[in-house]
Amino acid sequence: MLRMSSNFSLLFPSALFILLPSQDVATCGNTSLLPPPSQIASAIEDEETRVAQYLDRIKEIAITKDIVANHGSNFIYFDGPSEGRYIIVHETFSSRSKYKTITPIVGVEQDDLLIDCSYVRSMADMTTVWVGTYCRGRSEASLDSIEDAIDDEYLLTYSSSLPWLGEAGSSADCEHPSGLAYAGYYIVRCQAGEDDETTGNLSIRVLSPDYRLIFSIAGFEFAPTTAGTDQKTLNFWGLNKSAHHEIVQKTLP
């Protein structure tokens, strides 16, 4: 599991993507029309400098605003990038329960980090799982606003005793499924083993009203909204192959 030292740390991107001037299809194979190596090297250097300055600015604001924290069972740290965005991760631990929130930074404005939605998971006694989404509207990030996402009001509960889980049969396709009904669909959560430190052992299946499998996604946690009606997309978060938190969307038919 990702951790932040008491001195604060940022996870740097494993790759930088440089957008070079587009070429007409007819020029393909004509290397004389490509940018010279010196120009490409300069573009890479400029992008590395821009990213470093951006990270430094995020770090400076986070420290000034006292957003980051590492106090025993309460951690707030940065991870990313995810689709060009950095993410604030908040984890809390107690003897019986765990909370985790994933909050993308949607912008940097003067002396503030801007956020909107947080994706939340709560677990109790390794048996009960709540998931949800808390949206504030575009607003300034602070320690209080990050911690505000930890509220059961925004969460929906998975259950392993729902009658429709038996009816779903092979579509559920896991040994100990739990589920919840959402926006006219059935969501089945499969967790292999008791390790909940990452999302690598998770698989989520989305079923139609007649229990047909619409799609499945492995390695990600579902993040529903409490207003789960007429939803066109579903949000998921997890750890990608680079061990960075990532948020993905799936479109419903």
XYZ file of N, CA and C in Angstrom:
759
model
N 0.847 -1.191 0.000
C 0.000 0.000 0.000
C 0.881 1.238 0.000
N 0.441 2.210 -0.707
C 1.199 3.462 -0.781
C 1.189 4.161 0.563
N 2.302 4.765 0.911
C 2.406 5.464 2.183
C 3.150 6.771 1.977
N 2.919 7.727 2.844
C 3.621 9.001 2.808
C 4.450 9.132 4.069
N 5.697 9.520 3.920
C 6.546 9.742 5.088
C 6.093 10.991 5.803
N 6.566 11.128 7.043
C 6.162 12.291 7.833
C 6.651 13.592 7.234
N 7.640 13.519 6.303
C 8.158 14.731 5.679
C 7.449 15.103 4.396
N 6.454 14.262 3.983
C 5.669 14.485 2.756
C 6.421 13.961 1.540
N 5.735 13.276 0.696
C 6.327 12.767 -0.536
C 5.329 12.845 -1.652
N 5.832 12.980 -2.896
C 5.000 12.977 -4.087
C 5.459 11.846 -4.980
N 4.505 11.160 -5.539
C 4.839 10.123 -6.489
C 4.908 10.745 -7.859
N 6.035 10.594 -8.549
C 6.238 11.240 -9.827
C 5.765 10.339 -10.942
N 5.323 10.931 -12.051
C 4.845 10.124 -13.169
C 5.961 9.266 -13.733
N 5.576 8.044 -14.163
C 6.571 7.142 -14.710
C 6.888 7.446 -16.158
N 6.056 8.250 -16.821
C 6.310 8.585 -18.222
C 5.767 9.962 -18.518
N 6.416 10.637 -19.471
C 5.971 11.942 -19.920
C 5.577 11.830 -21.377
N 4.427 12.401 -21.727
C 3.952 12.337 -23.089
C 4.059 13.724 -23.695
N 4.774 13.842 -24.817
C 5.028 15.117 -25.459
C 4.209 15.201 -26.734
N 3.441 16.253 -26.895
C 2.668 16.475 -28.097
C 3.500 17.279 -29.070
N 3.837 16.666 -30.200
C 4.606 17.339 -31.230
C 3.683 17.794 -32.339
N 4.108 18.752 -33.172
C 3.246 19.229 -34.244
C 2.774 18.072 -35.113
N 1.454 18.053 -35.426
C 0.890 16.966 -36.202
C 1.402 17.013 -37.628
N 1.522 15.826 -38.247
C 2.000 15.715 -39.607
C 0.872 15.244 -40.504
N 0.809 15.726 -41.717
C -0.152 15.247 -42.693
C 0.169 13.794 -43.020
N -0.891 12.987 -43.310
C -0.682 11.581 -43.582
C 0.309 11.386 -44.728
N 0.284 12.293 -45.695
C 1.151 12.147 -46.861
C 2.624 12.256 -46.507
N 2.955 12.804 -45.347
C 4.357 12.982 -44.972
C 4.919 11.773 -44.250
N 4.040 10.762 -43.952
C 4.509 9.604 -43.214
C 5.667 8.950 -43.961
N 6.741 8.653 -43.257
C 7.904 8.035 -43.865
C 8.910 9.039 -44.378
N 8.522 10.306 -44.448
C 9.449 11.331 -44.906
C 10.099 11.959 -43.694
N 11.232 11.422 -43.286
C 11.862 11.869 -42.046
C 12.372 13.291 -42.127
N 12.505 13.832 -43.340
C 12.995 15.201 -43.453
C 11.993 16.205 -42.924
N 10.709 15.783 -42.813
C 9.679 16.696 -42.321
C 9.450 16.543 -40.823
N 10.122 15.583 -40.195
C 9.993 15.412 -38.760
C 10.832 16.449 -38.028
N 10.441 16.792 -36.766
C 11.252 17.729 -35.991
C 12.651 17.169 -35.787
N 13.668 17.978 -35.829
C 15.038 17.499 -35.600
C 15.192 17.003 -34.167
N 16.148 16.105 -33.921
C 16.353 15.565 -32.569
C 16.541 16.641 -31.511
N 17.208 17.721 -31.863
C 17.431 18.783 -30.885
C 16.118 19.410 -30.447
N 15.169 19.548 -31.402
C 13.865 20.127 -31.060
C 13.073 19.180 -30.177
N 13.141 17.874 -30.483
C 12.452 16.892 -29.649
C 13.036 16.887 -28.240
N 14.362 16.896 -28.139
C 15.012 16.917 -26.828
C 14.628 18.159 -26.047
N 14.550 19.294 -26.730
C 14.168 20.537 -26.069
C 12.731 20.464 -25.564
N 11.838 19.863 -26.378
C 10.442 19.730 -25.964
C 10.315 18.853 -24.735
N 11.080 17.749 -24.703
C 11.057 16.860 -23.547
C 11.572 17.583 -22.305
N 12.657 18.319 -22.466
C 13.224 19.066 -21.335
C 12.247 20.116 -20.825
N 11.576 20.815 -21.743
C 10.600 21.826 -21.338
C 9.438 21.182 -20.587
N 8.983 20.024 -21.064
C 7.865 19.352 -20.404
C 8.261 18.859 -19.022
N 9.472 18.310 -18.894
C 9.944 17.868 -17.585
C 10.011 19.039 -16.610
N 10.473 20.181 -17.087
C 10.545 21.375 -16.242
C 9.152 21.820 -15.819
N 8.207 21.791 -16.773
C 6.831 22.213 -16.465
C 6.200 21.303 -15.416
N 6.385 19.974 -15.571
C 5.822 19.027 -14.616
C 6.441 19.221 -13.239
N 7.765 19.393 -13.189
C 8.445 19.590 -11.911
C 7.947 20.849 -11.215
N 7.771 21.937 -11.988
C 7.262 23.178 -11.405
C 5.837 23.010 -10.896
N 5.026 22.254 -11.648
C 3.641 22.014 -11.244
C 3.602 21.225 -9.941
N 4.431 20.182 -9.836
C 4.472 19.386 -8.615
C 4.970 20.206 -7.433
N 5.969 21.026 -7.674
C 6.478 21.888 -6.608
C 5.389 22.829 -6.113
N 4.605 23.346 -7.047
C 3.533 24.266 -6.670
C 2.455 23.542 -5.853
N 2.079 22.331 -6.271
C 1.111 21.545 -5.513
C 1.632 21.275 -4.101
N 2.904 20.887 -4.018
C 3.513 20.608 -2.716
C 3.501 21.844 -1.826
N 3.882 22.981 -2.391
C 3.929 24.223 -1.628
C 2.553 24.585 -1.077
N 1.527 24.494 -1.927
C 0.164 24.831 -1.486
C -0.313 23.850 -0.425
N -0.065 22.555 -0.644
C -0.526 21.541 0.298
C 0.072 21.737 1.681
N 1.365 22.087 1.733
C 1.998 22.316 3.030
C 1.450 23.582 3.685
N 1.308 24.646 2.888
C 0.795 25.909 3.419
C -0.618 25.741 3.971
N -1.451 24.960 3.277
C -2.848 24.766 3.682
C -3.021 23.639 4.696
N -1.913 23.006 5.099
C -1.968 21.884 6.054
C -2.883 20.766 5.567
N -2.839 20.491 4.256
C -3.693 19.440 3.714
C -3.107 18.062 3.986
N -1.803 17.917 3.817
C -1.188 16.611 4.011
C -1.105 16.301 5.499
N -1.205 15.004 5.811
C -1.188 14.608 7.221
C -0.669 13.187 7.335
N -0.010 12.905 8.449
C 0.456 11.560 8.755
C 0.439 11.441 10.265
N -0.729 11.150 10.801
C -0.912 11.161 12.248
C -1.436 9.797 12.697
N -0.523 8.859 12.908
C -0.917 7.552 13.399
C -1.804 6.808 12.422
N -3.115 6.852 12.666
C -4.067 6.108 11.843
C -4.742 6.992 10.803
N -4.207 8.182 10.567
C -4.818 9.118 9.621
C -3.750 9.603 8.645
N -3.919 9.254 7.360
C -2.948 9.609 6.333
C -3.630 10.388 5.215
N -3.000 11.480 4.770
C -3.406 12.172 3.550
C -2.142 12.404 2.732
N -2.155 11.921 1.496
C -0.969 12.035 0.658
C -1.388 12.186 -0.798
N -0.404 12.462 -1.671
C -0.675 12.675 -3.093
C -0.213 11.477 -3.905
N -0.926 11.228 -4.991
C -0.559 10.190 -5.935
C -0.931 10.654 -7.333
N -0.326 10.034 -8.349
C -0.696 10.385 -9.706
C 0.489 10.248 -10.644
N 0.335 10.665 -11.895
C -0.876 11.330 -12.375
C -1.918 10.335 -12.876
N -3.163 10.772 -12.929
C -4.244 9.992 -13.507
C -4.924 10.868 -14.542
N -4.765 10.539 -15.808
C -5.317 11.335 -16.901
C -4.886 12.795 -16.762
N -3.609 12.993 -16.376
C -3.083 14.334 -16.235
C -3.429 15.011 -14.924
N -4.139 14.316 -14.041
C -4.539 14.904 -12.768
C -3.855 14.179 -11.620
N -3.525 14.934 -10.593
C -3.012 14.325 -9.382
C -4.164 14.109 -8.414
N -3.964 13.154 -7.522
C -5.038 12.691 -6.657
C -4.626 12.824 -5.202
N -5.552 13.286 -4.368
C -5.367 13.303 -2.923
C -5.984 12.027 -2.364
N -5.172 11.229 -1.670
C -5.635 9.982 -1.075
C -5.701 10.155 0.439
N -6.841 9.806 1.006
C -7.039 9.924 2.456
C -7.403 8.543 2.991
N -6.648 8.061 3.972
C -6.920 6.767 4.582
C -6.975 6.917 6.098
N -7.953 6.271 6.708
C -8.047 6.227 8.164
C -8.209 4.773 8.597
N -7.672 4.481 9.767
C -7.730 3.124 10.284
C -8.160 3.171 11.754
N -9.003 2.210 12.134
C -9.299 1.997 13.545
C -9.292 0.489 13.775
N -9.588 0.072 14.990
C -9.534 -1.356 15.298
C -10.581 -2.152 14.522
N -11.671 -1.487 14.096
C -12.741 -2.220 13.426
C -13.047 -1.725 12.023
N -12.679 -0.504 11.685
C -13.110 0.042 10.401
C -11.973 0.759 9.682
N -12.143 0.896 8.359
C -11.202 1.612 7.510
C -11.989 2.472 6.528
N -11.496 3.679 6.324
C -12.035 4.546 5.276
C -10.923 4.873 4.291
N -11.302 4.998 3.020
C -10.362 5.458 2.012
C -11.113 6.352 1.041
N -10.559 7.544 0.776
C -11.166 8.456 -0.192
C -10.135 8.824 -1.247
N -10.608 8.938 -2.490
C -9.783 9.281 -3.641
C -10.345 10.579 -4.213
N -9.566 11.668 -4.173
C -10.056 12.982 -4.585
C -9.136 13.585 -5.641
N -9.548 13.611 -6.910
C -8.712 14.232 -7.946
C -8.582 15.739 -7.750
N -7.405 16.266 -8.026
C -7.211 17.715 -8.097
C -7.648 18.156 -9.489
N -8.640 19.019 -9.558
C -9.183 19.429 -10.862
C -8.583 20.738 -11.348
N -7.774 21.387 -10.512
C -7.136 22.619 -10.946
C -6.293 23.237 -9.854
N -5.408 24.130 -10.254
C -4.608 24.924 -9.318
C -4.855 26.380 -9.648
N -5.310 27.135 -8.666
C -5.704 28.522 -8.890
C -5.080 29.398 -7.819
N -4.121 30.221 -8.219
C -3.413 31.097 -7.297
C -2.844 30.276 -6.137
N -3.387 30.430 -4.937
C -2.843 29.732 -3.774
C -3.724 28.582 -3.315
N -4.517 28.010 -4.214
C -5.452 26.960 -3.829
C -5.386 25.765 -4.775
N -5.577 24.574 -4.203
C -5.835 23.376 -4.979
C -7.345 23.219 -5.082
N -7.846 22.962 -6.278
C -9.283 22.850 -6.496
C -9.679 21.386 -6.629
N -10.775 21.025 -5.968
C -11.292 19.659 -6.009
C -12.796 19.703 -6.233
N -13.368 18.549 -6.524
C -14.824 18.432 -6.612
C -15.249 17.125 -5.939
N -15.246 16.021 -6.670
C -15.778 14.762 -6.142
C -14.706 13.912 -5.467
N -15.123 13.204 -4.425
C -14.295 12.193 -3.774
C -14.983 10.842 -3.924
N -14.183 9.808 -4.159
C -14.688 8.446 -4.275
C -14.301 7.708 -2.998
N -15.290 7.085 -2.354
C -15.134 6.665 -0.962
C -15.399 5.167 -0.810
N -14.585 4.529 0.044
C -14.857 3.150 0.478
C -14.702 3.057 1.987
N -15.627 2.370 2.621
C -15.551 2.105 4.052
C -15.688 0.603 4.261
N -14.874 0.066 5.174
C -14.932 -1.358 5.479
C -14.976 -1.542 6.982
N -15.789 -2.504 7.423
C -15.908 -2.782 8.855
C -15.759 -4.280 9.090
N -14.873 -4.636 9.990
C -14.673 -6.027 10.408
C -14.392 -6.967 9.247
N -13.850 -6.436 8.147
C -13.481 -7.249 6.986
C -14.677 -7.930 6.327
N -15.900 -7.588 6.736
C -17.071 -8.285 6.193
C -18.062 -7.351 5.520
N -18.142 -6.110 5.952
C -19.122 -5.173 5.409
C -18.404 -4.069 4.649
N -18.888 -3.783 3.444
C -18.263 -2.786 2.584
C -19.306 -1.766 2.154
N -18.955 -0.481 2.317
C -19.775 0.621 1.822
C -18.965 1.370 0.764
N -19.622 1.830 -0.276
C -18.937 2.599 -1.317
C -19.823 3.774 -1.728
N -19.183 4.831 -2.260
C -19.982 5.980 -2.673
C -19.141 7.096 -3.261
N -19.823 8.182 -3.583
C -19.203 9.376 -4.149
C -19.743 10.598 -3.432
N -18.836 11.488 -3.060
C -19.214 12.747 -2.418
C -18.724 13.895 -3.283
N -19.651 14.685 -3.843
C -19.291 15.818 -4.697
C -19.645 17.128 -3.988
N -18.677 18.054 -3.984
C -18.840 19.330 -3.285
C -19.162 20.461 -4.244
N -18.960 20.221 -5.548
C -18.846 21.315 -6.490
C -17.401 21.789 -6.480
N -16.977 22.421 -7.542
C -15.585 22.872 -7.662
C -15.274 23.838 -6.518
N -14.322 23.480 -5.681
C -14.051 24.268 -4.475
C -12.615 24.072 -4.030
N -12.185 24.890 -3.065
C -10.822 24.848 -2.560
C -10.629 23.624 -1.662
N -9.497 22.965 -1.839
C -9.165 21.825 -0.987
C -8.617 22.304 0.348
N -9.021 21.638 1.402
C -8.500 21.899 2.739
C -8.550 20.583 3.500
N -7.915 20.551 4.654
C -7.962 19.337 5.464
C -9.404 18.996 5.820
N -10.181 19.993 6.197
C -11.581 19.757 6.565
C -12.400 19.255 5.382
N -12.194 19.856 4.195
C -13.007 19.452 3.049
C -12.667 18.031 2.596
N -11.410 17.638 2.752
C -11.047 16.258 2.434
C -11.689 15.298 3.435
N -11.622 15.633 4.709
C -12.177 14.753 5.735
C -13.700 14.720 5.703
N -14.336 15.740 5.138
C -15.802 15.760 5.046
C -16.356 14.609 4.218
N -15.532 14.040 3.322
C -16.003 12.944 2.481
C -16.269 11.674 3.285
N -15.699 11.586 4.480
C -15.903 10.402 5.319
C -17.213 10.569 6.086
N -18.292 10.191 5.431
C -19.629 10.322 6.009
C -20.505 9.245 5.390
N -21.115 8.421 6.235
C -21.941 7.320 5.742
C -23.144 7.785 4.937
N -23.473 9.069 5.023
C -24.612 9.613 4.277
C -24.436 9.424 2.777
N -23.199 9.389 2.304
C -22.933 9.324 0.869
C -22.672 7.901 0.380
N -22.846 6.899 1.233
C -22.419 5.548 0.906
C -23.584 4.584 0.726
N -23.389 3.610 -0.145
C -24.314 2.507 -0.338
C -23.638 1.230 0.148
N -24.443 0.277 0.643
C -23.910 -0.909 1.304
C -24.034 -2.142 0.428
N -22.931 -2.884 0.308
C -22.982 -4.205 -0.308
C -23.553 -5.202 0.703
N -24.299 -6.166 0.198
C -24.834 -7.223 1.056
C -24.619 -8.576 0.379
N -24.324 -9.587 1.187
C -24.164 -10.944 0.661
C -25.418 -11.779 0.818
N -26.497 -11.186 1.335
C -27.728 -11.942 1.597
C -28.896 -11.493 0.725
N -28.614 -10.854 -0.396
C -29.682 -10.402 -1.288
C -30.231 -11.582 -2.092
N -31.549 -11.732 -2.174
C -32.128 -12.871 -2.901
C -31.691 -12.946 -4.359
N -31.502 -11.811 -5.000
C -31.180 -11.833 -6.426
C -29.769 -12.347 -6.707
N -28.890 -12.392 -5.699
C -27.561 -12.944 -5.919
C -27.643 -14.422 -6.316
N -28.581 -15.140 -5.723
C -28.780 -16.534 -6.097
C -29.354 -16.668 -7.487
N -30.245 -15.766 -7.839
C -30.845 -15.804 -9.168
C -29.841 -15.426 -10.253
N -28.862 -14.614 -9.895
C -27.873 -14.196 -10.887
C -27.038 -15.369 -11.379
N -26.886 -16.398 -10.545
C -26.224 -17.623 -10.955
C -24.833 -17.411 -11.509
N -24.591 -17.959 -12.705
C -23.251 -17.932 -13.301
C -22.802 -16.533 -13.685
N -23.734 -15.584 -13.822
C -23.347 -14.217 -14.174
C -22.550 -13.568 -13.054
N -22.867 -13.939 -11.791
C -22.110 -13.407 -10.655
C -20.708 -14.008 -10.638
N -20.615 -15.325 -10.820
C -19.351 -16.015 -11.079
C -18.254 -15.694 -10.069
N -18.569 -15.766 -8.779
C -17.515 -15.724 -7.760
C -17.989 -16.495 -6.545
N -17.038 -16.890 -5.722
C -17.341 -17.813 -4.632
C -18.199 -17.190 -3.546
N -17.867 -15.959 -3.150
C -18.622 -15.304 -2.079
C -19.036 -13.904 -2.542
N -20.038 -13.799 -3.413
C -20.398 -12.489 -3.957
C -21.182 -11.644 -2.957
N -21.022 -10.335 -3.084
C -21.905 -9.384 -2.407
C -22.421 -8.436 -3.478
N -23.539 -7.794 -3.200
C -24.113 -6.991 -4.268
C -24.899 -5.806 -3.765
N -25.246 -4.938 -4.704
C -26.163 -3.840 -4.456
C -26.884 -3.515 -5.761
N -28.094 -3.017 -5.627
C -28.879 -2.593 -6.788
C -28.611 -1.116 -7.018
N -28.426 -0.746 -8.310
C -28.037 0.632 -8.598
C -28.549 1.032 -9.970
N -29.354 2.080 -10.028
C -29.828 2.688 -11.276
C -30.444 1.663 -12.215
N -31.165 0.690 -11.648
C -31.815 -0.316 -12.462
C -30.922 -1.483 -12.845
N -29.680 -1.500 -12.338
C -28.735 -2.573 -12.627
C -28.355 -3.266 -11.322
N -27.727 -4.416 -11.458
C -27.219 -5.139 -10.307
C -25.685 -5.115 -10.340
N -25.094 -4.722 -9.225
C -23.638 -4.648 -9.096
C -23.176 -5.779 -8.185
N -22.270 -6.617 -8.683
C -21.744 -7.737 -7.899
C -20.268 -7.478 -7.627
N -19.896 -7.566 -6.362
C -18.508 -7.349 -5.936
C -17.903 -8.671 -5.512
N -16.774 -9.020 -6.114
C -16.067 -10.246 -5.767
C -14.700 -9.890 -5.217
N -14.380 -10.377 -4.023
C -13.075 -10.132 -3.419
C -12.429 -11.462 -3.122
N -11.265 -11.704 -3.706
C -10.538 -12.949 -3.508
C -9.605 -12.798 -2.315
N -9.938 -13.423 -1.209
C -9.109 -13.336 -0.012
C -9.457 -12.117 0.820
N -8.711 -11.949 1.909
C -8.994 -10.885 2.870
C -8.107 -9.664 2.699
N -7.174 -9.683 1.777
C -6.268 -8.557 1.579
C -7.020 -7.401 0.928
N -7.167 -6.281 1.644
C -7.859 -5.125 1.101
C -6.927 -3.915 0.993
N -5.617 -4.158 1.042
C -4.659 -3.062 0.983
C -4.595 -2.446 -0.415
N -4.847 -3.242 -1.445
C -4.913 -2.737 -2.813
C -6.246 -3.187 -3.406
N -6.427 -2.940 -4.694
C -7.654 -3.397 -5.354
C -7.366 -4.542 -6.324
N -6.166 -5.103 -6.260
C -5.779 -6.135 -7.204
C -6.590 -7.405 -7.095
N -7.203 -7.651 -5.927
C -7.967 -8.882 -5.754
C -9.478 -8.669 -5.924
N -9.857 -7.511 -6.488
C -11.268 -7.198 -6.670
C -11.710 -7.416 -8.107
N -12.976 -7.754 -8.257
C -13.610 -7.800 -9.567
C -15.055 -7.358 -9.391
N -15.480 -6.442 -10.242
C -16.852 -5.932 -10.186
C -17.570 -6.360 -11.457
N -18.793 -6.917 -11.302
C -19.613 -7.306 -12.431
C -20.897 -6.482 -12.432
N -21.249 -5.965 -13.586
C -22.466 -5.180 -13.739
C -23.458 -6.016 -14.536
N -24.628 -6.273 -13.931
C -25.635 -7.132 -14.539
C -26.877 -6.330 -14.931
N -27.531 -6.769 -15.965
C -28.777 -6.148 -16.423
C -29.919 -6.538 -15.485
N -31.103 -5.922 -15.637
C -32.255 -6.281 -14.786
C -32.643 -7.757 -14.888
N -32.299 -8.417 -16.003
C -32.594 -9.855 -16.125
C -31.334 -10.697 -15.900
N -30.354 -10.127 -15.182
C -29.166 -10.828 -14.695
C -28.181 -11.229 -15.789
N -28.207 -10.581 -16.920
C -27.180 -10.808 -17.933
C -25.955 -9.956 -17.613
N -24.780 -10.493 -17.881
C -23.543 -9.749 -17.641
C -23.385 -8.675 -18.719
N -23.312 -7.415 -18.289
C -23.089 -6.309 -19.217
C -21.594 -6.086 -19.406
N -20.867 -5.960 -18.300
C -19.408 -5.917 -18.358
C -18.857 -6.221 -16.973
N -17.582 -6.548 -16.936
C -16.879 -6.739 -15.668
C -15.586 -5.946 -15.718
N -15.087 -5.575 -14.556
C -13.838 -4.816 -14.464
C -13.054 -5.352 -13.275
N -11.799 -5.708 -13.502
C -10.954 -6.286 -12.463
C -9.969 -5.247 -11.945
N -9.710 -5.303 -10.645
C -8.723 -4.419 -10.042
C -9.232 -3.035 -9.701
N -10.556 -2.846 -9.722
C -11.136 -1.533 -9.444
C -12.331 -1.666 -8.507
N -12.550 -0.605 -7.733
C -13.689 -0.513 -6.813
C -14.756 0.381 -7.429
N -16.017 -0.007 -7.288
C -17.139 0.781 -7.795
C -17.394 1.970 -6.866
N -17.716 3.131 -7.460
C -17.987 4.352 -6.683
C -19.324 4.934 -7.130
N -20.434 4.455 -6.572
C -21.751 4.957 -6.971
C -22.062 6.298 -6.328
N -23.067 6.968 -6.857
C -23.623 8.140 -6.189
C -24.915 7.719 -5.520
N -25.305 8.423 -4.475
C -26.553 8.080 -3.790
C -27.759 8.412 -4.643
N -27.588 9.315 -5.607
C -28.664 9.619 -6.549
C -28.484 8.729 -7.776
N -28.651 7.429 -7.583
C -28.331 6.474 -8.623
C -29.450 6.224 -9.608
N -29.991 7.252 -10.204
C -31.045 7.098 -11.200
C -30.599 7.720 -12.509
N -30.997 7.087 -13.614
C -30.688 7.594 -14.953
C -29.190 7.829 -15.139
N -28.385 6.931 -14.602
C -26.943 7.060 -14.747
C -26.491 6.544 -16.109
N -25.690 7.307 -16.814
C -25.156 6.901 -18.117
C -23.753 6.330 -18.007
N -23.030 6.708 -16.966
C -21.678 6.201 -16.753
C -21.511 5.762 -15.305
N -20.620 4.813 -15.102
C -20.272 4.354 -13.765
C -18.805 4.665 -13.509
N -18.503 5.111 -12.291
C -17.137 5.456 -11.905
C -16.495 4.327 -11.099
N -15.216 4.097 -11.359
C -14.440 3.096 -10.638
C -13.063 3.676 -10.317
N -12.467 3.237 -9.216
C -11.105 3.639 -8.894
C -10.302 2.401 -8.481
N -9.009 2.467 -8.714
C -8.154 1.355 -8.332
C -6.697 1.719 -8.522
N -5.833 0.741 -8.329
C -4.400 0.907 -8.531
C -4.037 0.277 -9.871
N -3.418 1.079 -10.754
C -3.061 0.549 -12.064
C -1.741 -0.224 -11.999
N -1.244 -0.658 -13.167
C -0.039 -1.480 -13.207
C 1.192 -0.735 -12.722
N 1.133 0.593 -12.745
C 2.256 1.402 -12.254
C 2.130 1.705 -10.768
N 1.129 1.090 -10.115
C 0.880 1.270 -8.673
C 0.422 2.676 -8.338
N -0.153 3.378 -9.307
C -0.759 4.675 -9.060
C -2.282 4.532 -9.038
N -2.921 5.337 -8.209
C -4.379 5.357 -8.208
C -4.901 5.920 -9.527
N -5.962 5.311 -10.000
C -6.527 5.705 -11.289
C -8.046 5.661 -11.199
N -8.686 6.567 -11.906
C -10.149 6.615 -11.965
C -10.567 6.350 -13.406
N -11.509 5.416 -13.577
C -12.001 5.102 -14.911
C -13.518 5.194 -14.934
N -14.051 5.440 -16.119
C -15.499 5.475 -16.315
C -15.902 4.428 -17.332
N -17.040 3.793 -17.080
C -17.623 2.835 -18.002
C -19.016 3.331 -18.390
N -19.315 3.279 -19.687
C -20.612 3.744 -20.170
C -21.614 2.608 -20.183
N -22.795 2.876 -19.674
C -23.859 1.896 -19.675
C -24.575 1.884 -21.022
N -25.144 0.748 -21.417
C -25.857 0.699 -22.696
C -27.151 1.493 -22.647
